[in-house]
Amino acid sequence: MPKPNPPVLEAMLRTLERRAILDESDKAAFLQLPLRLQTLEANVYILREGDRPDRSCVLVSGYAVRHKVTESGERQIVSVHIAGDFLDLDGALLNIADHNLQTLTRSDLAFIPRSAVRELIVSHPRVGMAMWVDTLIDSSIFREWVMNVGRRDGRARIAHLLCEFARRLDVAGLPIDGGYQLPMTQEQLADATGLTPVHVNRVLKALTSEGLIRRTKRIVTIPDWERLRSVAGFNETYLHLDQVARGMREDRSLV
Amino acid sequence: MPKPNPPVLEAMLRTLERRAILDESDKAAFLQLPLRLQTLEANVYILREGDRPDRSCVLVSGYAVRHKVTESGERQIVSVHIAGDFLDLDGALLNIADHNLQTLTRSDLAFIPRSAVRELIVSHPRVGMAMWVDTLIDSSIFREWVMNVGRRDGRARIAHLLCEFARRLDVAGLPIDGGYQLPMTQEQLADATGLTPVHVNRVLKALTSEGLIRRTKRIVTIPDWERLRSVAGFNETYLHLDQVARGMREDRSLV
DNA sequence: CGGCAAATTGAGCATTGTCAATGTCTGTGG
DNA sequence: CCACAGACATTGACAATGCTCAATTTGCCG
């Protein structure tokens, strides 16, 4: 009998339980996934494009990004992850990594062997379905980012990123009292928004001087949510926060 | 005993079989999914943002796009789909549509009830895993699009779109003898690349005059793949075409 | 042969990028 | 406790990629 893991997967299990109805066996199987815990420093690569991963991982604490690099060397951050995110489920199901995964801050990670994830999916399909929903929400966020970068100007792009981050931290129960720690340099913000660091600086300055945000070091405060939301054109549907409530009801009735 | 479906799911099953090992029961269950077939005209909405879908669908023939619209009314196409694509598996697992789905050409669609998909996932988890892989590849394509729109100039963006399309049609076994039908207007190309129709026109003209592509109506020919690939910075890793070969071996050994 | 949608083209403009200098903050070693 | 290094942030001047507006042409269809 494998020994129970330290409570690193509990938070994730609570999320999954909202995505599908899990019985005791499902929960136990999930909690008994074999883990290897590891603490990584800031700016360390977890995975590189082209790797053939043999594991996938959960971000237990800290922040991380996924990014890609064009042939000509330009970097684009394609997603930002916070504590509790299942990073890289791709690693369990796809053969070759199509992007890099890098810590933003010092982070704790739980690595899970690829085979263990695949076995769990087959033996406990409801857990698989719940994790699948998670990856579909990631997908939805990618789609929003395509639109953010493709169809909004610099000002709205950055405002949107700030709104998304605030909302996600809030839902994850991470501390936000009107403000939050944004663990990204302006260069990284530029890589996430498809702008240059110089322009990011100017936009942040403008947003600040208009009173849309306040900044002290890297703590961002949003004095008037509705105003910033409106500048960003932020509509949280794409975060699928509703997967909680209606998901519960539906799972009970349908499967 | 449900009667067998017309051979609309066969092509998709062949794809799924390459993604995971399926036994006879898996295949039968997939082929017996209840379908409603429907032919839609060009430019018809299949699904709208905000809908609560009760079905998901497969594109049997034709072309379709997913798109989103900003608060200020700008449209962004976030993906283009070809015959054989499982459109909108989201519809089976997410509660609210976060994007629109629209035909580009007259298309045949097979609609599958949400509940049937969910039941299949739970009763035949290997089929679910194979479909999941499909959605992860979609995800990977979204990530590439974020980079395309965020970090490449107009010229490279359009070249990249043309390369991706050529490659996907080729793999899907759709006819390409050096050239293919691109069923999009320049306005739609603009919506897919985050540019304006006017600029798309100029870029196409430039690519044409440089001999990188040839155009007759909407048939695009690529006289020198390597040159266009290089302009685009196109690297097909993100399409995960390898999911075939190594996927087979791995599935056999691991699960 | 109209009627329309789509494609082209031109002229002027603006958002954003480039280049380069300077300021600020933080941690470290002396 | 101070000086310094290095990373990050900020600013200015100028350039350019891509946008806007508007007109014209082309292709397709009944």
Coordinates of C-alpha atoms (C1' of nucleotides) in Angstrom, one line a residue:
Chain A
M1 CA 0.0 0.0 0.0
P2 CA 1.6 3.3 -1.0
K3 CA 1.9 5.7 1.8
P4 CA -0.2 8.8 1.5
N5 CA 1.4 11.9 0.1
P6 CA 2.0 15.1 1.9
P7 CA -1.0 17.4 1.4
V8 CA 0.3 18.8 -1.9
L9 CA -2.5 17.3 -4.0
E10 CA -5.3 18.2 -1.7
A11 CA -5.8 21.6 -3.2
M12 CA -5.9 20.1 -6.6
L13 CA -8.3 17.4 -5.6
R14 CA -10.7 20.0 -4.3
T15 CA -10.6 21.7 -7.7
L16 CA -11.2 18.4 -9.5
E17 CA -14.0 17.4 -7.2
R18 CA -15.9 20.5 -8.5
R19 CA -15.4 19.3 -12.1
A20 CA -16.8 15.8 -11.8
I21 CA -18.3 13.6 -9.2
L22 CA -15.6 11.5 -7.7
D23 CA -16.2 8.5 -5.4
E24 CA -13.9 7.4 -2.6
S25 CA -11.9 5.2 -4.9
D26 CA -11.3 8.0 -7.4
K27 CA -10.1 10.4 -4.7
A28 CA -7.9 7.8 -3.1
A29 CA -6.3 6.9 -6.4
F30 CA -5.7 10.5 -7.2
L31 CA -4.1 11.2 -3.8
Q32 CA -1.9 8.2 -4.1
L33 CA -0.3 9.3 -7.3
P34 CA 3.5 8.8 -6.9
L35 CA 5.1 12.2 -6.4
R36 CA 8.5 13.5 -6.3
L37 CA 8.7 16.9 -4.6
Q38 CA 11.2 19.4 -5.6
T39 CA 11.9 23.1 -5.0
L40 CA 13.3 25.1 -7.9
E41 CA 14.8 28.5 -7.9
A42 CA 13.4 31.4 -9.9
N43 CA 13.9 31.4 -13.7
V44 CA 14.7 27.7 -13.9
Y45 CA 13.6 25.6 -16.8
I46 CA 11.2 22.8 -15.9
L47 CA 10.9 21.5 -19.4
R48 CA 12.3 22.5 -22.8
E49 CA 10.8 22.5 -26.2
G50 CA 11.7 19.3 -28.0
D51 CA 12.1 17.3 -24.7
R52 CA 10.3 13.9 -24.5
P53 CA 8.9 14.2 -21.1
D54 CA 8.4 11.2 -18.9
R55 CA 6.5 13.0 -16.2
S56 CA 4.0 15.7 -15.7
C57 CA 3.8 18.1 -12.8
V58 CA 1.7 20.2 -10.4
L59 CA 2.8 23.7 -9.3
V60 CA 2.5 23.5 -5.5
S61 CA 3.7 27.0 -4.7
G62 CA 5.1 29.8 -6.7
Y63 CA 4.7 31.0 -10.3
A64 CA 5.7 29.6 -13.7
V65 CA 5.2 30.4 -17.4
R66 CA 5.0 28.5 -20.6
H67 CA 6.8 30.1 -23.5
K68 CA 7.9 29.6 -27.0
V69 CA 10.6 31.1 -29.1
T70 CA 10.4 32.0 -32.8
E71 CA 13.0 30.9 -35.2
S72 CA 14.3 34.5 -35.2
G73 CA 14.7 34.4 -31.4
E74 CA 11.6 36.3 -30.2
R75 CA 10.1 35.0 -27.1
Q76 CA 6.4 34.7 -26.4
I77 CA 4.9 33.7 -23.1
V78 CA 1.8 31.7 -23.8
S79 CA 0.5 31.2 -20.3
V80 CA 1.2 32.1 -16.7
H81 CA 0.6 29.6 -13.9
I82 CA -0.1 30.0 -10.2
A83 CA 0.0 27.7 -7.2
G84 CA -2.4 24.8 -7.7
D85 CA -2.2 24.6 -11.5
F86 CA -1.7 21.3 -13.1
L87 CA 1.3 22.2 -15.3
D88 CA 2.0 20.2 -18.3
L89 CA -0.6 17.4 -18.4
D90 CA 0.6 17.5 -22.0
G91 CA 3.6 15.8 -20.6
A92 CA 1.6 12.7 -19.8
L93 CA -0.2 12.5 -23.1
L94 CA 1.9 14.1 -25.8
N95 CA 5.2 12.8 -26.9
I96 CA 7.3 15.9 -27.6
A97 CA 7.1 19.1 -25.7
D98 CA 6.1 22.0 -28.0
H99 CA 7.0 24.7 -25.5
N100 CA 9.3 25.6 -22.6
L101 CA 8.2 25.7 -19.0
Q102 CA 10.0 28.0 -16.6
T103 CA 9.7 29.2 -13.1
L104 CA 9.1 32.9 -12.5
T105 CA 9.8 32.7 -8.8
R106 CA 11.2 30.1 -6.4
S107 CA 8.6 27.3 -6.6
D108 CA 7.7 23.9 -5.2
L109 CA 6.8 21.3 -7.8
A110 CA 5.3 17.9 -7.6
F111 CA 6.4 15.6 -10.4
I112 CA 4.3 12.6 -11.4
P113 CA 5.5 9.9 -13.7
R114 CA 3.8 9.8 -17.1
S115 CA 2.8 6.2 -16.7
A116 CA 1.1 6.9 -13.4
V117 CA -1.1 9.6 -14.9
R118 CA -2.0 7.4 -17.8
E119 CA -2.9 4.5 -15.6
L120 CA -5.0 6.8 -13.4
I121 CA -6.9 8.0 -16.5
V122 CA -7.8 4.5 -17.6
S123 CA -8.5 3.1 -14.2
H124 CA -10.5 6.1 -12.9
P125 CA -12.0 7.8 -15.9
R126 CA -13.9 10.3 -13.9
V127 CA -10.7 11.6 -12.5
G128 CA -9.5 11.8 -16.1
M129 CA -12.5 13.7 -17.1
A130 CA -12.0 16.2 -14.4
M131 CA -8.4 16.7 -15.4
W132 CA -9.5 17.0 -19.0
V133 CA -11.9 19.8 -18.1
D134 CA -8.9 21.5 -16.6
T135 CA -6.9 21.3 -19.8
L136 CA -10.0 22.5 -21.7
I137 CA -10.1 25.6 -19.6
D138 CA -6.4 26.1 -20.3
S139 CA -7.3 25.9 -24.0
S140 CA -10.0 28.5 -23.5
I141 CA -7.4 30.8 -21.9
F142 CA -5.1 30.3 -24.9
R143 CA -7.9 31.3 -27.2
E144 CA -8.5 34.5 -25.2
W145 CA -4.8 35.2 -25.4
V146 CA -4.8 34.8 -29.2
M147 CA -7.5 37.5 -29.2
N148 CA -5.8 39.6 -26.7
V149 CA -2.6 39.7 -28.7
G150 CA -4.3 39.8 -32.1
R151 CA -7.0 42.3 -31.6
R152 CA -6.4 44.6 -28.6
D153 CA -4.0 47.6 -28.5
G154 CA -1.2 47.7 -25.9
R155 CA -3.2 49.5 -23.3
A156 CA -6.1 47.0 -23.4
R157 CA -3.7 44.0 -23.6
I158 CA -1.9 44.9 -20.5
A159 CA -5.1 45.8 -18.6
H160 CA -6.5 42.5 -19.7
L161 CA -3.6 40.6 -18.4
L162 CA -3.8 42.4 -15.1
C163 CA -7.6 41.6 -14.8
E164 CA -7.1 38.0 -15.7
F165 CA -4.4 37.6 -13.1
A166 CA -6.4 39.3 -10.4
R167 CA -9.4 37.1 -11.0
R168 CA -7.5 33.9 -11.1
L169 CA -5.5 34.6 -8.0
D170 CA -8.8 35.6 -6.3
V171 CA -10.5 32.3 -7.3
A172 CA -7.5 30.3 -6.2
G173 CA -7.9 31.8 -2.8
L174 CA -4.5 33.5 -2.9
P175 CA -4.3 36.8 -1.0
I176 CA -5.6 39.8 -2.9
D177 CA -6.9 42.7 -0.9
G178 CA -7.4 45.0 -3.8
G179 CA -3.8 44.4 -4.8
Y180 CA -1.6 41.5 -5.6
Q181 CA 2.0 40.6 -6.2
L182 CA 2.7 40.4 -10.0
P183 CA 5.9 38.4 -10.1
M184 CA 6.9 39.5 -13.6
T185 CA 9.4 42.0 -14.9
Q186 CA 8.3 44.5 -17.5
E187 CA 10.3 42.4 -20.0
Q188 CA 8.3 39.4 -19.1
L189 CA 5.0 41.4 -19.4
A190 CA 6.2 42.4 -22.8
D191 CA 6.8 38.7 -23.8
A192 CA 3.3 37.9 -22.6
T193 CA 1.6 40.7 -24.5
G194 CA 3.6 40.7 -27.7
L195 CA 4.9 44.2 -27.0
T196 CA 8.4 45.6 -26.2
P197 CA 9.6 46.3 -22.7
V198 CA 9.8 50.0 -23.6
H199 CA 6.2 50.1 -24.6
V200 CA 5.0 48.1 -21.6
N201 CA 6.7 50.7 -19.4
R202 CA 4.8 53.5 -21.2
V203 CA 1.5 51.8 -20.9
L204 CA 2.0 51.0 -17.3
K205 CA 2.9 54.6 -16.7
A206 CA -0.2 55.8 -18.5
L207 CA -2.5 53.3 -16.7
T208 CA -1.0 54.5 -13.4
S209 CA -1.3 58.2 -14.1
E210 CA -4.9 57.7 -15.1
G211 CA -5.6 56.1 -11.8
L212 CA -6.5 52.7 -13.3
I213 CA -3.9 50.9 -11.4
R214 CA -1.5 51.7 -8.6
R215 CA 2.0 50.2 -8.4
T216 CA 4.5 49.9 -5.6
K217 CA 7.4 47.7 -6.7
R218 CA 5.6 44.7 -8.2
I219 CA 2.5 45.0 -6.1
V220 CA -0.4 46.0 -8.3
T221 CA -3.6 47.5 -6.9
I222 CA -6.8 48.0 -8.8
P223 CA -8.6 50.9 -7.2
D224 CA -11.7 50.7 -9.5
W225 CA -12.3 47.2 -10.9
E226 CA -15.0 48.3 -13.3
R227 CA -12.9 51.0 -14.9
L228 CA -10.0 48.7 -15.5
R229 CA -12.3 45.9 -16.7
S230 CA -13.8 48.3 -19.2
V231 CA -10.4 49.4 -20.5
A232 CA -9.4 45.8 -20.9
G233 CA -12.7 44.6 -22.3
F234 CA -12.4 41.8 -19.8
N235 CA -15.2 39.3 -19.7
E236 CA -14.5 36.4 -17.5
T237 CA -16.6 33.8 -19.3
Y238 CA -13.5 32.3 -20.8
L239 CA -12.2 31.4 -17.3
H240 CA -15.1 29.0 -16.9
L241 CA -15.5 29.7 -13.3
D242 CA -19.0 28.3 -13.7
Q243 CA -17.6 24.9 -14.0
V244 CA -18.2 24.6 -10.3
A245 CA -21.9 25.0 -9.8
R246 CA -23.6 23.7 -12.9
G247 CA -20.8 21.1 -13.4
M248 CA -21.8 19.5 -10.1
R249 CA -25.4 19.2 -11.0
E250 CA -24.8 17.9 -14.4
D251 CA -22.3 15.3 -13.4
R252 CA -24.8 13.9 -10.9
S253 CA -27.5 13.6 -13.4
L254 CA -25.6 12.6 -16.5
V255 CA -22.8 10.2 -15.7
Chain B
M1 CA -28.9 -2.6 -30.6
P2 CA -28.3 0.8 -32.2
K3 CA -27.9 0.6 -35.9
P4 CA -24.4 1.3 -37.2
N5 CA -23.8 4.9 -38.3
P6 CA -23.0 5.8 -41.9
P7 CA -19.3 5.9 -42.3
V8 CA -18.9 9.5 -41.0
L9 CA -17.0 8.4 -37.9
E10 CA -14.7 6.0 -39.6
A11 CA -12.1 8.6 -40.5
M12 CA -12.1 10.0 -37.0
L13 CA -11.8 6.5 -35.5
R14 CA -8.7 5.9 -37.6
T15 CA -7.2 9.0 -36.1
L16 CA -8.1 8.0 -32.6
E17 CA -6.7 4.5 -33.1
R18 CA -3.3 6.1 -33.7
R19 CA -3.6 8.0 -30.4
A20 CA -4.3 5.1 -28.1
I21 CA -4.8 1.3 -28.3
L22 CA -8.5 0.6 -28.6
D23 CA -10.0 -2.8 -28.3
E24 CA -13.1 -4.0 -30.2
S25 CA -15.4 -2.8 -27.5
D26 CA -13.8 0.7 -27.6
K27 CA -14.2 0.9 -31.3
A28 CA -17.7 -0.3 -31.4
A29 CA -18.7 2.1 -28.6
F30 CA -17.2 5.0 -30.5
L31 CA -18.9 4.0 -33.8
Q32 CA -22.2 3.6 -32.1
L33 CA -22.3 7.2 -30.8
P34 CA -25.7 8.5 -31.6
L35 CA -25.4 11.0 -34.4
R36 CA -27.5 13.6 -36.1
L37 CA -26.2 14.5 -39.5
Q38 CA -26.8 17.9 -40.9
T39 CA -25.6 20.0 -43.8
L40 CA -25.0 23.6 -43.2
E41 CA -24.5 26.4 -45.7
A42 CA -21.4 28.6 -45.8
N43 CA -21.0 31.3 -43.1
V44 CA -23.6 29.7 -40.7
Y45 CA -23.2 29.8 -37.0
I46 CA -22.9 26.3 -35.4
L47 CA -22.5 27.7 -31.9
R48 CA -22.4 31.1 -30.3
E49 CA -20.4 32.4 -27.4
G50 CA -22.6 32.2 -24.3
D51 CA -24.6 29.2 -25.4
R52 CA -24.9 26.3 -23.1
P53 CA -24.3 23.5 -25.6
D54 CA -26.0 20.1 -25.2
R55 CA -24.1 18.5 -27.9
S56 CA -20.7 18.4 -29.5
C57 CA -19.8 17.8 -33.2
V58 CA -17.5 16.4 -35.8
L59 CA -16.8 18.2 -39.1
V60 CA -17.5 15.5 -41.7
S61 CA -16.8 17.7 -44.8
G62 CA -16.1 21.4 -45.4
Y63 CA -14.3 24.0 -43.4
A64 CA -15.1 25.9 -40.2
V65 CA -13.6 28.4 -37.8
R66 CA -13.8 29.3 -34.2
H67 CA -13.8 33.0 -33.4
K68 CA -14.2 35.5 -30.7
V69 CA -15.2 39.1 -30.7
T70 CA -13.8 41.8 -28.4
E71 CA -16.0 44.2 -26.5
S72 CA -15.2 46.8 -29.1
G73 CA -16.4 44.5 -31.9
E74 CA -13.1 43.3 -33.3
R75 CA -13.2 39.8 -34.5
Q76 CA -10.4 37.2 -34.0
I77 CA -10.4 33.8 -35.6
V78 CA -8.7 31.5 -33.2
S79 CA -8.7 28.3 -35.2
V80 CA -9.5 26.9 -38.6
H81 CA -10.9 23.4 -38.9
I82 CA -10.9 20.9 -41.7
A83 CA -12.9 17.7 -42.5
G84 CA -12.3 15.1 -39.9
D85 CA -11.8 17.5 -37.0
F86 CA -13.6 16.9 -33.8
L87 CA -15.1 20.4 -33.4
D88 CA -16.1 21.5 -30.0
L89 CA -15.4 18.6 -27.6
D90 CA -15.6 21.6 -25.3
G91 CA -19.3 21.3 -25.8
A92 CA -19.4 18.0 -24.0
L93 CA -17.3 19.1 -21.0
L94 CA -17.6 22.8 -20.5
N95 CA -20.9 24.4 -19.6
I96 CA -20.7 27.7 -21.5
A97 CA -19.3 28.3 -24.9
D98 CA -16.5 30.8 -24.8
H99 CA -16.4 31.3 -28.5
N100 CA -18.3 31.1 -31.8
L101 CA -18.2 28.3 -34.2
Q102 CA -19.0 29.1 -37.8
T103 CA -18.8 27.3 -41.2
L104 CA -16.6 28.8 -43.8
T105 CA -18.0 26.7 -46.6
R106 CA -21.0 24.5 -47.0
S107 CA -20.3 21.7 -44.6
D108 CA -21.6 18.3 -43.3
L109 CA -21.6 18.0 -39.5
A110 CA -22.3 15.2 -37.2
F111 CA -23.8 16.3 -33.9
I112 CA -23.4 14.0 -30.9
P113 CA -25.3 14.6 -27.6
R114 CA -23.3 15.8 -24.7
S115 CA -24.5 13.0 -22.5
A116 CA -23.4 10.4 -25.0
V117 CA -19.9 11.7 -25.2
R118 CA -19.6 11.9 -21.4
E119 CA -20.9 8.3 -21.0
L120 CA -18.4 7.1 -23.6
I121 CA -15.5 8.8 -21.8
V122 CA -16.5 7.0 -18.5
S123 CA -17.3 3.7 -20.0
H124 CA -14.4 3.5 -22.4
P125 CA -11.6 5.6 -20.9
R126 CA -9.1 4.7 -23.7
V127 CA -11.4 6.3 -26.2
G128 CA -11.6 9.3 -23.9
M129 CA -7.8 9.5 -23.7
A130 CA -7.5 9.4 -27.4
M131 CA -10.0 12.3 -27.8
W132 CA -8.2 14.1 -25.0
V133 CA -4.9 13.9 -27.0
D134 CA -6.8 15.5 -29.8
T135 CA -7.9 18.4 -27.7
L136 CA -4.3 18.8 -26.4
I137 CA -3.0 19.1 -29.9
D138 CA -5.6 21.8 -30.5
S139 CA -4.2 23.5 -27.4
S140 CA -0.7 23.3 -28.8
I141 CA -2.0 24.9 -32.0
F142 CA -3.5 27.7 -30.0
R143 CA -0.2 28.3 -28.3
E144 CA 1.5 28.5 -31.6
W145 CA -1.1 31.0 -32.7
V146 CA -0.5 33.2 -29.7
M147 CA 3.2 33.3 -30.8
N148 CA 2.3 33.8 -34.4
V149 CA 0.1 36.8 -33.7
G150 CA 2.3 38.1 -30.8
R151 CA 5.8 37.8 -32.2
R152 CA 5.8 37.6 -36.0
D153 CA 5.4 40.4 -38.5
G154 CA 2.6 40.3 -41.1
R155 CA 4.6 38.6 -43.7
A156 CA 5.7 35.8 -41.4
R157 CA 2.3 35.5 -39.9
I158 CA 0.5 34.9 -43.2
A159 CA 3.3 32.6 -44.4
H160 CA 2.9 30.6 -41.2
L161 CA -0.8 30.3 -41.6
L162 CA -0.3 29.0 -45.2
C163 CA 2.3 26.5 -44.1
E164 CA 0.2 25.2 -41.3
F165 CA -2.8 24.8 -43.5
A166 CA -0.8 23.0 -46.2
R167 CA 0.6 20.6 -43.7
R168 CA -2.6 19.8 -42.0
L169 CA -4.5 19.2 -45.2
D170 CA -1.7 17.0 -46.4
V171 CA -1.7 14.9 -43.2
A172 CA -5.5 14.6 -43.3
G173 CA -5.1 13.1 -46.8
L174 CA -6.9 16.0 -48.4
P175 CA -5.8 16.7 -52.0
I176 CA -2.7 18.9 -52.3
D177 CA -0.6 18.7 -55.3
G178 CA 1.7 21.5 -54.5
G179 CA -1.4 23.7 -54.2
Y180 CA -4.7 23.7 -52.2
Q181 CA -7.9 25.5 -51.9
L182 CA -7.8 28.1 -49.1
P183 CA -11.5 28.7 -48.4
M184 CA -11.0 32.1 -46.7
T185 CA -11.5 35.6 -47.9
Q186 CA -8.8 38.2 -47.3
E187 CA -10.9 39.6 -44.5
Q188 CA -11.0 36.2 -42.8
L189 CA -7.3 35.8 -43.2
A190 CA -7.0 39.2 -41.5
D191 CA -9.2 38.0 -38.7
A192 CA -7.0 35.0 -38.3
T193 CA -3.7 36.8 -38.2
G194 CA -4.7 39.9 -36.3
L195 CA -4.1 42.2 -39.3
T196 CA -6.4 44.3 -41.5
P197 CA -7.8 43.1 -44.8
V198 CA -5.8 45.8 -46.6
H199 CA -2.6 44.7 -45.1
V200 CA -3.3 41.1 -45.8
N201 CA -3.8 42.0 -49.4
R202 CA -0.4 43.8 -49.6
V203 CA 1.4 40.9 -47.9
L204 CA -0.2 38.4 -50.2
K205 CA 0.8 40.6 -53.2
A206 CA 4.4 40.8 -51.9
L207 CA 4.6 37.0 -51.2
T208 CA 3.3 36.4 -54.7
S209 CA 5.7 38.8 -56.4
E210 CA 8.6 37.3 -54.6
G211 CA 7.6 33.9 -56.0
L212 CA 6.9 32.5 -52.5
I213 CA 3.4 31.5 -53.3
R214 CA 1.2 31.5 -56.4
R215 CA -2.5 32.3 -56.4
T216 CA -5.3 31.6 -58.8
K217 CA -8.6 32.6 -57.2
R218 CA -8.3 30.9 -53.8
I219 CA -6.0 28.1 -54.9
V220 CA -2.7 28.6 -53.2
T221 CA 0.4 26.9 -54.6
I222 CA 3.7 26.7 -52.8
P223 CA 6.4 26.4 -55.4
D224 CA 9.3 26.2 -52.9
W225 CA 8.3 24.8 -49.6
E226 CA 11.6 25.4 -47.9
R227 CA 11.7 29.1 -48.8
L228 CA 8.2 29.7 -47.5
R229 CA 8.9 27.6 -44.4
S230 CA 11.9 29.8 -43.8
V231 CA 10.0 33.1 -44.2
A232 CA 7.3 31.7 -41.8
G233 CA 9.7 30.3 -39.3
F234 CA 7.4 27.3 -39.5
N235 CA 8.4 24.3 -37.4
E236 CA 5.8 21.6 -37.4
T237 CA 6.6 20.2 -33.9
Y238 CA 3.5 21.9 -32.5
L239 CA 1.2 19.9 -34.8
H240 CA 2.3 16.7 -32.9
L241 CA 2.3 14.6 -36.0
D242 CA 4.6 12.2 -34.1
Q243 CA 1.6 11.2 -32.0
V244 CA 1.2 8.4 -34.5
A245 CA 4.4 6.4 -34.4
R246 CA 5.7 6.7 -30.9
G247 CA 2.2 7.0 -29.5
M248 CA 1.5 3.5 -30.7
R249 CA 4.5 2.0 -29.1
E250 CA 4.0 3.7 -25.8
D251 CA 0.4 3.0 -25.5
R252 CA 1.1 -0.7 -25.9
S253 CA 3.7 -0.8 -23.2
L254 CA 2.3 1.6 -20.7
V255 CA -1.4 1.1 -20.3
Chain C
dC1 C1' -25.7 43.4 -68.3
dG2 C1' -26.5 45.1 -63.8
dG3 C1' -25.5 44.0 -58.8
dC4 C1' -22.4 42.6 -55.1
dA5 C1' -18.9 40.9 -52.6
dA6 C1' -14.2 40.6 -52.7
dA7 C1' -9.8 42.3 -54.1
dT8 C1' -6.6 46.2 -55.1
dT9 C1' -4.5 50.4 -54.7
dG10 C1' -3.0 55.1 -53.0
dA11 C1' -2.1 58.7 -49.5
dG12 C1' -1.6 60.0 -45.0
dC13 C1' -1.3 58.8 -40.2
dA14 C1' -0.4 56.6 -35.5
dT15 C1' 0.7 52.9 -32.6
dT16 C1' 4.4 50.6 -31.5
dG17 C1' 9.3 49.5 -32.2
dT18 C1' 14.4 50.8 -32.2
dC19 C1' 18.4 52.8 -30.2
dA20 C1' 20.6 54.6 -26.6
dA21 C1' 21.1 57.0 -22.4
dT22 C1' 20.1 57.5 -17.6
dG23 C1' 17.9 56.6 -13.2
dT24 C1' 16.7 53.3 -9.4
dC25 C1' 16.8 49.5 -6.4
dT26 C1' 18.9 45.6 -4.1
dG27 C1' 22.2 42.6 -2.6
dT28 C1' 27.1 41.8 -1.7
dG29 C1' 31.8 42.4 -0.4
dG30 C1' 35.1 45.2 1.8
Chain D
dC1 C1' 28.0 51.3 6.6
dC2 C1' 29.4 52.4 2.0
dA3 C1' 30.7 51.4 -2.8
dC4 C1' 29.8 48.9 -6.6
dA5 C1' 27.7 45.6 -9.8
dG6 C1' 23.9 44.1 -12.1
dA7 C1' 19.2 43.9 -13.2
dC8 C1' 15.4 46.4 -13.9
dA9 C1' 12.8 50.6 -14.9
dT10 C1' 12.3 55.0 -17.2
dT11 C1' 12.8 58.5 -20.7
dG12 C1' 13.7 60.8 -25.3
dA13 C1' 14.2 61.1 -30.3
dC14 C1' 13.2 59.0 -34.3
dA15 C1' 11.7 55.2 -37.6
dA16 C1' 8.6 51.8 -39.5
dT17 C1' 5.1 48.5 -39.6
dG18 C1' 0.6 48.3 -40.1
dC19 C1' -3.9 51.1 -39.8
dT20 C1' -7.5 54.3 -41.7
dC21 C1' -10.1 56.2 -45.2
dA22 C1' -11.6 56.1 -49.6
dA23 C1' -11.7 55.1 -54.4
dT24 C1' -11.4 51.8 -58.0
dT25 C1' -11.2 47.3 -60.2
dT26 C1' -12.2 42.5 -60.7
dG27 C1' -14.8 38.3 -60.6
dC28 C1' -19.0 35.9 -60.1
dC29 C1' -24.0 35.2 -60.6
dG30 C1' -28.5 35.6 -61.9

